[in-house]
Structures are given as structure tokens and as C-alpha cells.
Coordinates of N, CA and C in Angstrom, one line a residue:
Chain A
S1 N 74.8 48.8 228.1 CA 74.2 48.0 227.1 C 74.8 47.9 225.7
Y2 N 74.6 47.2 224.9 CA 75.3 47.1 223.5 C 74.6 47.9 222.6
V3 N 75.3 49.0 221.8 CA 74.6 49.9 220.9 C 75.2 49.6 219.6
L4 N 74.1 49.7 218.6 CA 74.6 49.5 217.0 C 74.1 50.9 216.5
T5 N 75.0 51.4 215.7 CA 74.7 52.9 215.4 C 74.9 52.9 213.8
Q6 N 73.8 53.4 213.1 CA 73.6 53.6 211.7 C 73.5 54.8 211.4
P7 N 73.8 55.3 210.3 CA 73.6 56.6 209.6 C 72.0 56.7 209.5
P8 N 71.6 58.0 209.8 CA 70.0 58.2 209.8 C 69.5 57.9 208.5
S9 N 70.4 58.4 207.4 CA 69.9 58.5 205.9 C 70.9 58.2 204.9
V10 N 70.5 57.7 203.9 CA 71.4 57.5 202.6 C 70.6 57.7 201.5
S11 N 71.2 58.7 200.6 CA 70.7 58.9 199.4 C 71.2 58.2 198.2
V12 N 70.6 57.9 197.2 CA 71.4 57.2 196.1 C 70.4 57.3 194.8
A13 N 71.0 57.4 193.6 CA 70.3 57.5 192.4 C 70.2 56.2 192.0
P14 N 69.1 55.9 191.2 CA 68.6 54.6 190.5 C 69.9 54.1 189.8
G15 N 70.2 52.7 189.9 CA 71.2 52.2 189.3 C 72.6 52.3 189.8
Q16 N 72.6 53.2 190.9 CA 73.8 53.2 191.7 C 73.8 52.2 192.9
T17 N 75.1 52.4 193.7 CA 74.9 51.6 195.0 C 75.0 52.2 196.1
A18 N 74.1 51.7 197.0 CA 73.8 52.0 198.3 C 74.7 51.4 199.5
R19 N 75.3 52.0 200.2 CA 76.0 51.1 201.4 C 75.5 51.7 202.9
I20 N 75.2 50.8 203.6 CA 74.8 51.3 204.9 C 75.5 50.5 205.9
A21 N 76.3 51.4 206.8 CA 77.1 50.9 207.7 C 76.4 50.7 209.0
C22 N 76.7 49.7 209.8 CA 76.3 49.2 211.1 C 77.6 49.3 212.2
G23 N 77.6 50.2 213.1 CA 78.9 50.3 213.9 C 78.5 50.0 215.5
G24 N 79.6 49.2 216.0 CA 79.4 49.0 217.2 C 80.5 48.3 217.9
N25 N 80.8 48.2 219.1 CA 81.9 47.5 219.7 C 82.2 46.0 219.3
N26 N 83.2 46.0 218.5 CA 83.5 44.7 218.0 C 82.3 44.0 216.9
A27 N 81.7 45.1 216.5 CA 80.6 44.5 215.5 C 80.8 43.6 214.6
G28 N 82.0 43.8 214.2 CA 82.6 42.8 213.1 C 82.9 41.2 213.6
R29 N 82.9 41.2 214.8 CA 83.0 39.9 215.6 C 81.6 39.3 215.9
K30 N 80.7 40.0 215.9 CA 79.4 39.6 215.9 C 78.6 39.2 214.7
T31 N 77.7 38.2 214.7 CA 77.0 38.0 213.5 C 75.8 38.8 213.2
V32 N 75.8 39.6 212.3 CA 74.9 40.7 211.8 C 73.9 40.1 210.8
H33 N 72.7 40.6 211.0 CA 71.6 40.4 210.4 C 70.8 41.9 209.9
W34 N 70.2 41.8 208.9 CA 69.6 43.2 208.2 C 68.3 43.0 207.7
Y35 N 67.2 43.8 207.9 CA 66.1 43.8 207.8 C 65.7 45.1 206.9
Q36 N 64.8 44.9 205.9 CA 64.2 46.0 205.0 C 62.7 46.5 205.8
Q37 N 62.3 47.5 205.9 CA 61.1 47.9 206.2 C 60.5 48.8 205.1
R38 N 59.7 48.4 204.6 CA 59.0 49.5 203.4 C 57.8 50.2 204.3
P39 N 57.6 51.4 203.9 CA 56.7 52.1 204.6 C 55.1 51.5 205.0
G40 N 54.9 51.4 206.1 CA 53.6 50.8 206.5 C 53.6 49.0 206.6
Q41 N 54.8 48.7 206.5 CA 54.9 47.2 206.4 C 55.8 46.7 207.5
A42 N 55.8 45.4 207.7 CA 56.6 44.6 208.7 C 58.0 44.6 208.3
P43 N 59.1 44.4 208.9 CA 60.2 44.4 208.5 C 60.4 42.9 207.9
V44 N 61.4 42.8 207.0 CA 61.6 41.7 206.1 C 63.1 41.5 206.2
L45 N 63.5 40.2 206.4 CA 65.0 39.7 206.4 C 65.5 39.7 205.2
V46 N 66.6 40.6 204.9 CA 67.2 40.6 203.4 C 68.5 40.0 203.6
V47 N 69.4 40.2 204.6 CA 70.6 39.4 204.9 C 70.7 38.8 206.2
Y48 N 71.3 37.7 206.2 CA 71.5 37.3 207.5 C 72.8 36.4 207.7
D49 N 73.2 36.2 208.8 CA 74.8 35.6 209.2 C 75.8 36.5 208.4
D50 N 75.6 37.6 208.4 CA 76.5 38.6 207.9 C 76.5 38.8 206.3
G51 N 76.2 37.6 205.6 CA 76.2 37.7 204.3 C 75.5 36.7 203.6
D52 N 74.5 36.2 204.1 CA 73.7 35.1 203.3 C 72.3 35.8 202.9
R53 N 71.7 35.4 201.8 CA 70.5 35.9 201.6 C 69.4 35.0 201.6
P54 N 68.2 35.2 202.1 CA 67.0 34.3 202.2 C 66.6 34.1 200.7
S55 N 66.0 32.9 200.6 CA 65.3 32.8 199.4 C 64.2 33.9 198.9
G56 N 64.5 34.2 197.7 CA 63.5 35.3 197.2 C 64.3 36.7 197.2
I57 N 65.4 37.0 198.2 CA 65.9 38.2 198.2 C 66.9 38.5 196.9
P58 N 66.8 39.3 196.2 CA 67.7 39.6 195.1 C 69.2 39.6 195.3
E59 N 70.0 39.0 194.3 CA 71.4 39.1 194.7 C 71.9 40.6 194.8
R60 N 71.4 41.5 194.4 CA 71.7 42.8 194.4 C 72.0 43.4 196.0
F61 N 71.3 42.6 196.9 CA 71.5 42.7 198.5 C 72.7 41.9 199.0
S62 N 73.6 42.2 199.3 CA 74.9 41.8 200.0 C 75.4 42.2 201.4
G63 N 76.0 41.5 201.9 CA 76.6 41.9 203.5 C 77.8 41.7 203.7
S64 N 78.7 42.4 204.3 CA 80.0 42.0 204.8 C 80.4 42.6 206.2
S65 N 81.3 42.2 206.7 CA 81.6 42.5 208.1 C 83.0 42.6 208.4
S66 N 83.6 43.7 209.0 CA 85.0 43.7 209.3 C 85.1 44.7 210.6
G67 N 86.0 44.2 211.6 CA 86.4 45.2 212.5 C 85.1 45.5 213.3
S68 N 85.0 46.9 213.5 CA 83.7 47.4 214.1 C 82.6 47.6 213.5
T69 N 82.5 47.4 212.2 CA 81.5 47.6 211.4 C 81.1 46.6 210.3
A70 N 79.7 46.5 210.1 CA 79.2 45.4 209.3 C 78.5 46.6 208.0
T71 N 78.5 46.1 207.1 CA 77.9 47.0 205.9 C 76.9 46.1 205.1
L72 N 75.8 46.7 204.8 CA 74.7 46.2 203.7 C 75.0 46.8 202.6
T73 N 75.2 46.3 201.4 CA 75.3 46.8 200.2 C 74.2 46.5 199.3
I74 N 73.6 47.5 198.7 CA 72.4 47.4 197.5 C 73.2 47.8 196.4
S75 N 73.3 46.8 195.5 CA 73.7 47.2 194.0 C 72.4 47.5 193.2
R76 N 73.0 48.4 192.1 CA 71.8 48.7 191.0 C 70.5 49.2 191.6
V77 N 70.6 49.9 192.7 CA 69.3 50.7 193.4 C 68.2 50.7 192.6
E78 N 67.0 50.2 193.0 CA 65.7 50.4 192.4 C 64.7 51.1 193.1
A79 N 63.7 51.9 192.7 CA 62.8 52.7 193.4 C 62.2 51.9 194.5
G80 N 62.1 50.6 194.3 CA 61.5 49.8 195.2 C 62.4 49.3 196.5
D81 N 63.6 49.8 196.3 CA 64.5 49.7 197.5 C 64.4 50.7 198.6
E82 N 63.6 51.7 198.2 CA 63.4 52.8 199.1 C 62.6 52.4 200.4
A83 N 63.2 52.5 201.4 CA 62.8 51.7 202.7 C 63.9 52.1 203.9
D84 N 63.4 51.7 205.1 CA 64.3 52.0 206.4 C 64.8 50.5 206.5
Y85 N 66.2 50.4 206.8 CA 67.1 49.2 207.0 C 67.4 49.3 208.2
Y86 N 67.5 48.1 209.0 CA 67.9 48.0 210.3 C 68.9 46.7 210.5
C87 N 70.0 47.0 211.1 CA 71.1 45.7 211.6 C 70.5 45.2 212.8
Q88 N 71.0 44.0 213.0 CA 70.7 43.3 214.5 C 71.7 42.2 214.6
V89 N 71.9 42.1 215.9 CA 72.9 41.2 216.6 C 72.2 40.6 217.8
W90 N 72.9 39.2 218.2 CA 72.5 38.7 219.4 C 73.8 39.0 220.3
D91 N 73.6 39.7 221.4 CA 74.7 39.8 222.2 C 74.9 39.0 223.3
G92 N 75.6 37.9 223.1 CA 75.7 36.9 223.9 C 76.2 37.0 225.3
T93 N 77.0 38.3 225.7 CA 77.5 38.6 226.9 C 76.2 38.9 227.9
T94 N 75.0 39.4 227.3 CA 74.0 40.0 228.1 C 72.7 39.2 227.6
D95 N 72.8 38.3 226.8 CA 71.7 37.3 226.3 C 70.5 38.3 225.7
H96 N 71.0 39.4 224.9 CA 69.9 40.3 224.5 C 70.2 40.6 223.0
Y97 N 68.9 40.8 222.5 CA 69.0 41.0 220.9 C 69.0 42.6 220.9
V98 N 69.6 42.9 219.8 CA 69.9 44.4 219.7 C 69.8 45.0 218.4
F99 N 68.9 45.9 218.2 CA 68.9 46.5 216.7 C 69.6 47.8 216.5
G100 N 70.0 47.9 215.4 CA 70.5 49.3 214.9 C 69.6 50.4 214.9
T101 N 70.2 51.5 214.9 CA 69.2 52.8 215.0 C 68.4 53.0 213.6
G102 N 68.7 52.3 212.7 CA 67.9 52.4 211.5 C 68.5 53.4 210.4
T103 N 68.4 53.2 209.2 CA 68.7 54.1 208.2 C 67.8 54.1 206.8
K104 N 67.3 55.3 206.7 CA 66.6 55.4 205.6 C 67.2 55.9 204.5
V105 N 66.8 55.0 203.5 CA 67.3 55.0 202.0 C 66.3 55.5 201.2
T106 N 66.8 56.6 200.5 CA 65.8 57.4 199.6 C 66.5 57.4 198.4
V107 N 65.7 56.8 197.2 CA 66.1 56.7 195.8 C 65.7 58.0 195.1
L108 N 66.9 58.7 194.7 CA 66.6 59.9 194.3 C 65.8 60.2 192.8
Chain B
Q1 N 54.3 27.3 204.3 CA 54.9 28.8 204.8 C 54.4 29.1 206.0
L2 N 55.4 29.3 206.9 CA 55.0 29.9 208.3 C 54.4 31.3 208.2
Q3 N 53.4 31.4 208.8 CA 52.5 32.8 209.1 C 52.6 33.0 210.5
L4 N 52.5 34.3 210.6 CA 52.1 34.9 212.1 C 51.2 36.0 212.2
R5 N 50.3 36.1 213.2 CA 49.3 36.9 213.1 C 49.3 37.4 214.6
E6 N 49.3 38.8 214.9 CA 49.1 39.4 216.1 C 47.5 39.7 216.2
S7 N 47.0 39.6 217.6 CA 45.7 40.1 217.7 C 45.6 40.7 219.2
G8 N 44.7 41.6 219.4 CA 44.4 42.2 220.5 C 43.8 43.5 220.6
P9 N 43.5 44.2 221.7 CA 42.7 45.4 221.6 C 43.7 46.5 220.8
G10 N 42.9 47.4 220.3 CA 43.7 48.5 219.5 C 43.9 49.8 220.7
L11 N 43.2 49.7 221.7 CA 43.4 50.8 222.6 C 43.4 50.1 224.1
V12 N 44.3 50.8 224.8 CA 44.6 50.4 226.3 C 44.6 51.6 227.1
Q13 N 44.0 51.6 228.3 CA 44.0 52.7 229.3 C 45.2 52.8 230.1
P14 N 45.7 54.0 230.3 CA 46.8 54.0 231.2 C 46.7 53.5 232.3
S15 N 47.9 52.8 232.8 CA 48.2 52.1 234.0 C 47.3 50.6 233.9
E16 N 46.9 50.2 232.9 CA 46.2 48.9 232.8 C 47.1 48.0 232.1
T17 N 46.8 46.7 231.8 CA 47.6 45.8 231.3 C 47.4 45.6 229.7
L18 N 48.3 45.5 228.9 CA 48.3 45.3 227.5 C 48.5 43.6 227.2
S19 N 47.4 43.3 226.8 CA 47.6 41.8 226.3 C 47.5 41.2 224.8
L20 N 48.7 40.7 224.3 CA 48.5 40.5 222.9 C 48.8 38.9 222.6
T21 N 48.2 38.5 221.7 CA 48.4 37.1 221.2 C 49.1 37.0 219.9
C22 N 49.8 35.9 219.5 CA 50.4 35.8 218.3 C 50.1 34.3 217.7
T23 N 49.4 34.2 216.7 CA 48.9 32.8 216.4 C 49.7 32.5 215.1
V24 N 50.5 31.3 215.3 CA 51.2 30.6 214.3 C 50.6 29.9 213.6
S25 N 50.8 29.8 212.2 CA 50.1 28.8 211.3 C 51.2 28.3 210.2
G26 N 51.2 27.3 209.8 CA 52.0 26.6 208.6 C 53.3 26.2 209.2
G27 N 53.2 25.8 210.5 CA 54.4 25.3 211.5 C 54.1 25.1 212.8
S28 N 54.8 24.3 213.5 CA 54.6 24.2 215.0 C 55.5 25.0 215.8
I29 N 54.6 25.6 217.0 CA 55.4 26.5 217.9 C 56.2 25.6 218.9
S30 N 56.1 24.3 218.8 CA 57.0 23.3 219.7 C 58.2 23.0 218.7
S31 N 58.7 23.8 217.8 CA 59.8 23.5 217.0 C 60.9 23.5 218.1
T32 N 61.9 22.5 218.0 CA 63.2 22.6 218.8 C 64.1 23.8 218.3
D33 N 64.2 24.2 217.0 CA 64.9 25.1 216.4 C 64.7 26.4 216.4
H34 N 63.5 26.8 217.1 CA 63.2 28.2 217.2 C 62.7 28.8 218.5
Y35 N 63.0 30.1 218.6 CA 62.3 30.8 219.9 C 61.1 31.6 219.2
W36 N 60.5 32.2 219.9 CA 59.3 33.1 219.6 C 59.3 34.5 220.2
A37 N 59.4 35.6 219.3 CA 59.7 36.9 219.9 C 58.6 38.0 219.8
W38 N 58.8 38.9 220.4 CA 57.9 40.1 220.4 C 58.9 41.3 220.4
I39 N 58.6 42.2 219.5 CA 59.3 43.5 219.1 C 58.3 44.4 218.9
R40 N 58.8 45.7 219.3 CA 57.8 47.0 219.2 C 58.4 48.0 218.4
Q41 N 57.6 48.9 217.9 CA 58.1 49.9 217.1 C 57.1 51.4 217.3
P42 N 57.6 52.3 218.3 CA 56.9 53.4 218.6 C 56.8 54.2 217.1
P43 N 55.6 54.8 216.9 CA 55.4 55.6 215.8 C 56.6 56.6 215.3
G44 N 57.0 56.5 214.1 CA 58.2 57.2 213.5 C 59.5 56.9 214.2
K45 N 59.6 55.8 215.0 CA 60.7 55.3 215.8 C 61.3 54.1 215.1
G46 N 62.3 53.4 215.9 CA 63.0 52.4 215.5 C 62.5 51.0 216.1
L47 N 63.2 49.9 215.9 CA 62.7 48.6 216.5 C 63.2 48.4 217.8
E48 N 62.5 47.7 218.7 CA 62.9 47.5 220.1 C 62.4 46.1 220.4
W49 N 63.4 45.2 220.6 CA 63.2 43.9 221.2 C 62.7 43.9 222.4
I50 N 61.5 43.2 222.7 CA 60.8 43.0 224.1 C 61.2 41.7 224.6
T51 N 60.9 40.6 223.9 CA 61.2 39.4 224.9 C 61.3 38.1 223.6
S52 N 61.9 37.0 224.1 CA 61.9 35.9 223.2 C 61.7 34.8 224.2
S53 N 60.8 33.6 223.6 CA 60.6 32.6 224.3 C 60.8 31.1 223.7
Y54 N 61.4 30.3 224.5 CA 61.4 29.0 223.9 C 60.0 28.1 224.3
Y55 N 59.6 27.3 223.7 CA 58.1 26.6 223.9 C 58.2 26.2 225.2
R56 N 59.5 25.4 225.6 CA 59.5 24.9 227.0 C 60.1 25.7 228.2
G57 N 60.1 27.1 227.7 CA 60.0 28.0 229.0 C 61.1 28.8 229.2
T58 N 62.3 28.6 228.5 CA 63.4 29.6 228.5 C 63.1 30.7 227.9
T59 N 63.1 32.0 228.7 CA 62.8 33.4 228.2 C 63.9 34.3 228.4
Y60 N 64.2 35.2 227.3 CA 64.9 36.1 227.4 C 64.2 37.7 227.5
Y61 N 64.6 38.6 228.1 CA 63.8 39.8 228.3 C 64.7 41.0 228.1
N62 N 64.3 42.0 227.5 CA 64.6 43.5 227.5 C 64.8 43.8 228.8
P63 N 65.9 44.3 229.4 CA 66.2 44.5 230.7 C 65.2 45.9 231.1
T64 N 65.0 46.8 229.9 CA 64.5 48.0 230.3 C 62.8 47.6 230.6
L65 N 62.3 46.4 230.2 CA 60.8 46.2 230.3 C 60.7 44.9 231.0
K66 N 61.7 44.2 231.5 CA 61.6 43.0 232.0 C 60.6 43.0 233.2
S67 N 60.6 43.9 234.0 CA 59.6 44.1 235.4 C 58.1 44.1 235.1
R68 N 57.8 44.4 233.7 CA 56.5 44.7 233.4 C 56.1 43.5 232.3
V69 N 56.7 42.5 232.0 CA 56.5 41.8 231.0 C 56.1 40.4 231.4
T70 N 55.2 39.7 231.0 CA 54.9 38.3 231.1 C 54.5 37.6 229.8
V71 N 55.3 36.4 229.7 CA 55.2 35.6 228.4 C 54.7 34.4 228.6
S72 N 53.8 33.8 227.8 CA 53.2 32.3 227.7 C 53.4 31.9 226.5
V73 N 53.2 30.6 226.5 CA 53.4 29.8 225.2 C 52.2 28.8 225.3
D74 N 51.3 28.6 224.5 CA 50.3 27.5 224.4 C 50.3 26.8 223.2
T75 N 50.9 25.6 223.4 CA 51.3 24.6 222.4 C 50.0 23.9 222.0
S76 N 48.9 23.9 222.6 CA 47.6 23.4 221.9 C 47.0 24.3 221.0
K77 N 47.2 25.4 221.2 CA 46.6 26.3 220.4 C 47.7 27.1 219.4
N78 N 48.9 26.7 219.4 CA 50.1 27.0 218.6 C 50.1 28.7 218.7
Q79 N 49.9 29.3 220.1 CA 49.9 30.5 220.0 C 50.9 30.9 220.9
F80 N 51.6 32.3 221.1 CA 52.3 32.6 222.4 C 51.7 34.3 222.6
S81 N 51.8 34.5 223.7 CA 51.3 35.8 224.2 C 52.0 36.7 225.2
L82 N 51.7 37.9 225.1 CA 52.6 39.0 225.5 C 51.6 39.8 226.8
K83 N 52.1 39.9 227.9 CA 51.3 40.9 228.7 C 52.3 42.0 229.3
L84 N 52.0 43.3 229.1 CA 52.7 44.3 229.6 C 51.8 45.1 230.6
T85 N 52.4 45.1 231.7 CA 51.4 45.9 232.8 C 52.0 47.2 233.0
S86 N 51.0 48.0 233.4 CA 51.1 49.5 234.1 C 51.6 50.2 232.8
V87 N 50.8 50.0 231.8 CA 51.3 51.0 230.6 C 51.0 52.4 230.6
T88 N 52.0 53.0 229.8 CA 51.8 54.4 229.8 C 51.7 54.9 228.3
A89 N 51.8 56.2 228.0 CA 51.7 56.4 226.6 C 53.1 56.2 225.8
A90 N 53.9 56.0 226.7 CA 55.3 55.6 225.9 C 55.3 54.3 225.4
D91 N 54.2 53.6 225.8 CA 54.1 52.1 225.2 C 53.4 52.0 224.0
T92 N 52.8 53.1 223.5 CA 52.0 53.1 222.3 C 52.9 53.0 221.0
A93 N 52.8 51.9 220.2 CA 53.8 51.1 219.5 C 52.9 50.2 218.5
V94 N 53.3 50.0 217.4 CA 53.3 48.7 216.6 C 54.1 47.7 217.1
Y95 N 53.2 46.5 217.5 CA 53.9 45.3 218.1 C 53.7 44.2 217.2
Y96 N 54.9 43.7 217.1 CA 55.2 42.6 216.2 C 55.6 41.4 216.9
C97 N 55.1 40.2 216.4 CA 55.6 38.9 216.7 C 56.4 38.3 215.7
A98 N 57.4 37.4 216.1 CA 58.4 37.0 215.0 C 58.8 35.7 215.6
R99 N 59.4 35.0 214.5 CA 60.0 33.5 215.0 C 61.7 33.9 215.0
V100 N 62.1 33.3 215.9 CA 63.8 33.4 215.9 C 64.3 32.2 215.6
T101 N 65.2 32.2 214.3 CA 66.0 31.1 213.9 C 67.4 31.2 214.5
Y102 N 67.8 30.1 215.3 CA 69.3 30.3 215.5 C 69.9 28.9 215.1
T103 N 71.1 29.1 214.2 CA 71.7 28.1 213.5 C 73.1 27.8 214.7
S104 N 73.2 28.8 215.5 CA 74.1 28.5 216.5 C 74.1 29.5 217.6
S105 N 74.4 29.4 218.7 CA 74.2 30.1 220.0 C 74.1 31.6 219.7
W106 N 75.2 32.1 218.6 CA 75.3 33.5 218.6 C 74.8 34.0 217.3
R107 N 74.2 33.0 216.5 CA 73.3 33.3 215.1 C 72.0 33.4 215.3
R108 N 71.5 34.5 215.6 CA 70.0 34.1 216.0 C 69.2 35.4 215.2
R109 N 68.2 35.2 214.3 CA 67.5 36.1 213.4 C 66.0 36.3 213.5
F110 N 65.5 37.1 213.1 CA 63.8 37.3 213.2 C 63.5 37.1 211.8
D111 N 62.9 35.8 211.6 CA 62.2 35.7 210.2 C 61.4 34.5 210.3
P112 N 60.0 34.7 209.8 CA 59.3 35.7 209.4 C 58.7 36.6 210.8
W113 N 58.1 37.8 210.3 CA 57.5 38.6 211.1 C 56.0 38.7 210.8
G114 N 55.3 38.8 211.9 CA 53.9 39.0 211.5 C 53.5 40.5 211.0
Q115 N 52.4 40.7 210.6 CA 52.1 42.1 210.0 C 52.1 43.2 211.1
G116 N 52.0 43.1 212.4 CA 52.0 43.9 213.2 C 50.6 44.5 213.7
I117 N 50.6 45.0 214.8 CA 49.3 45.5 215.4 C 49.7 46.8 216.1
L118 N 48.9 47.8 215.8 CA 49.1 49.2 216.5 C 48.3 49.1 217.9
L119 N 49.0 49.4 219.0 CA 48.3 49.2 220.4 C 48.5 50.9 220.6
T120 N 47.4 51.7 221.1 CA 47.5 52.9 221.4 C 47.1 53.1 223.0
V121 N 47.8 53.5 223.8 CA 47.7 53.9 225.1 C 47.1 55.1 225.5
S122 N 45.8 55.3 225.7 CA 45.2 56.6 226.0 C 43.8 56.5 226.6
S123 N 43.5 57.3 227.5 CA 42.2 57.4 228.1 C 41.1 58.1 227.4

């Protein structure tokens, strides 16, 4: 089955940039979506179709994709960005949805 | 604004069947542009996709759960439901329902999500 691997944790100081990688076989050739999950809350879509933002999501959130890795970038990190982040793809080979392993972002 | 809300028992006995319902408001479950999904998250762990259904019956399943999962869509009530048989402690999780938007066959995302419901399997 298809696997998406993320780093377990990323730490960043306020005002700095956090980058979260999502790696998988040819991940850069699949369409990647990103979700933010704050403690005790349901996930929220923050980036879709590799790099688009839903309405209401700050421009500080951006996505990119190349080769076997997709990346979520959070610029000018704020305390409220502290959360778990998951990438997700649709694997058309198997008709399955796949989530990444998740990354906990800690704001120092 | 579309909203989803899960409902069901908070506690299920081992070996019994877990039943959950998702009620959709602010939009129609008969939308031709969307599927409807169940996703779960064991305590302290990551997200696991369970199943996705189209209102006319096309359904996709996580292969690790397929043999125990049944999904139904009730367009008259704007609801869709999940049944998971022969549950064990490993099925203890927060269960979410979500809408799937697909802008092409390979661009499929979950948005929005319900608030989630904690299901505990215990005697």
C-alpha cells in the first residue's frame, strides 16, 4: 500500500518559517492536500491541490511539490499555528485515500 | 455553509457492531460533485481513512477494514451511516465524517469535517 512519511515533529520560533515535508513514491506527481489539527479539534483543510488555499486560510500557509516530496510552508509562524499537520493524497492505483504520518509543530 | 455532525453511542461492547450516523446540513447529500467519507483517529495516533461513498452507491473501502464495514446513504434524511462489525479495543477512536470534493479523478480532498465522536470499545 502507498505510504506517506512526515517528520514526527518540527519546532520553530515565532516569526520564523516552518517547513513540513511529506514523502512518498512519486509524491510530487500526486495531488497533495494538507490539514491542520489543533488539540482536541477536528482537522481543517489548509492547502489543497498542492498549493491552493481555502477561503479564510492565511496567505502564510503555502504548499509546493517536486519529485518524491511535497512541502507545507508556514511563514511568520504564530503561537496559534501550533498543531498537528497531515498530508493526504488519493492513490488512483488502488482507489484509496492515504494520510501522512503527521507532524507536530511546536512554536517555541 | 455545509456542516456535518456525527451521532452514535459512546460505548460499544467488544465483538458487537458499531453504528454511526452523519447528518449533513446546509447542503444536499445528493450532490453530484461530492462523496461522503468516514475517517477515524485512535487516541494519540494519526488519521485513518475508512470509507467513501457516492450517494448513488459507488463506495471505496480501506482494505484493512473492508470485510467489517457497511455504509449506507439516506437521501431523504440527508444522512449517511457507518457500521463496523466485530469491534475490538483497537477500534477505539474518534470517528469523523467528512465531505469529499473532487475536481478531477485524482484531486480528492476532505472538507469540511464533522466535529468527531469518541467511540470506546470496552466491556
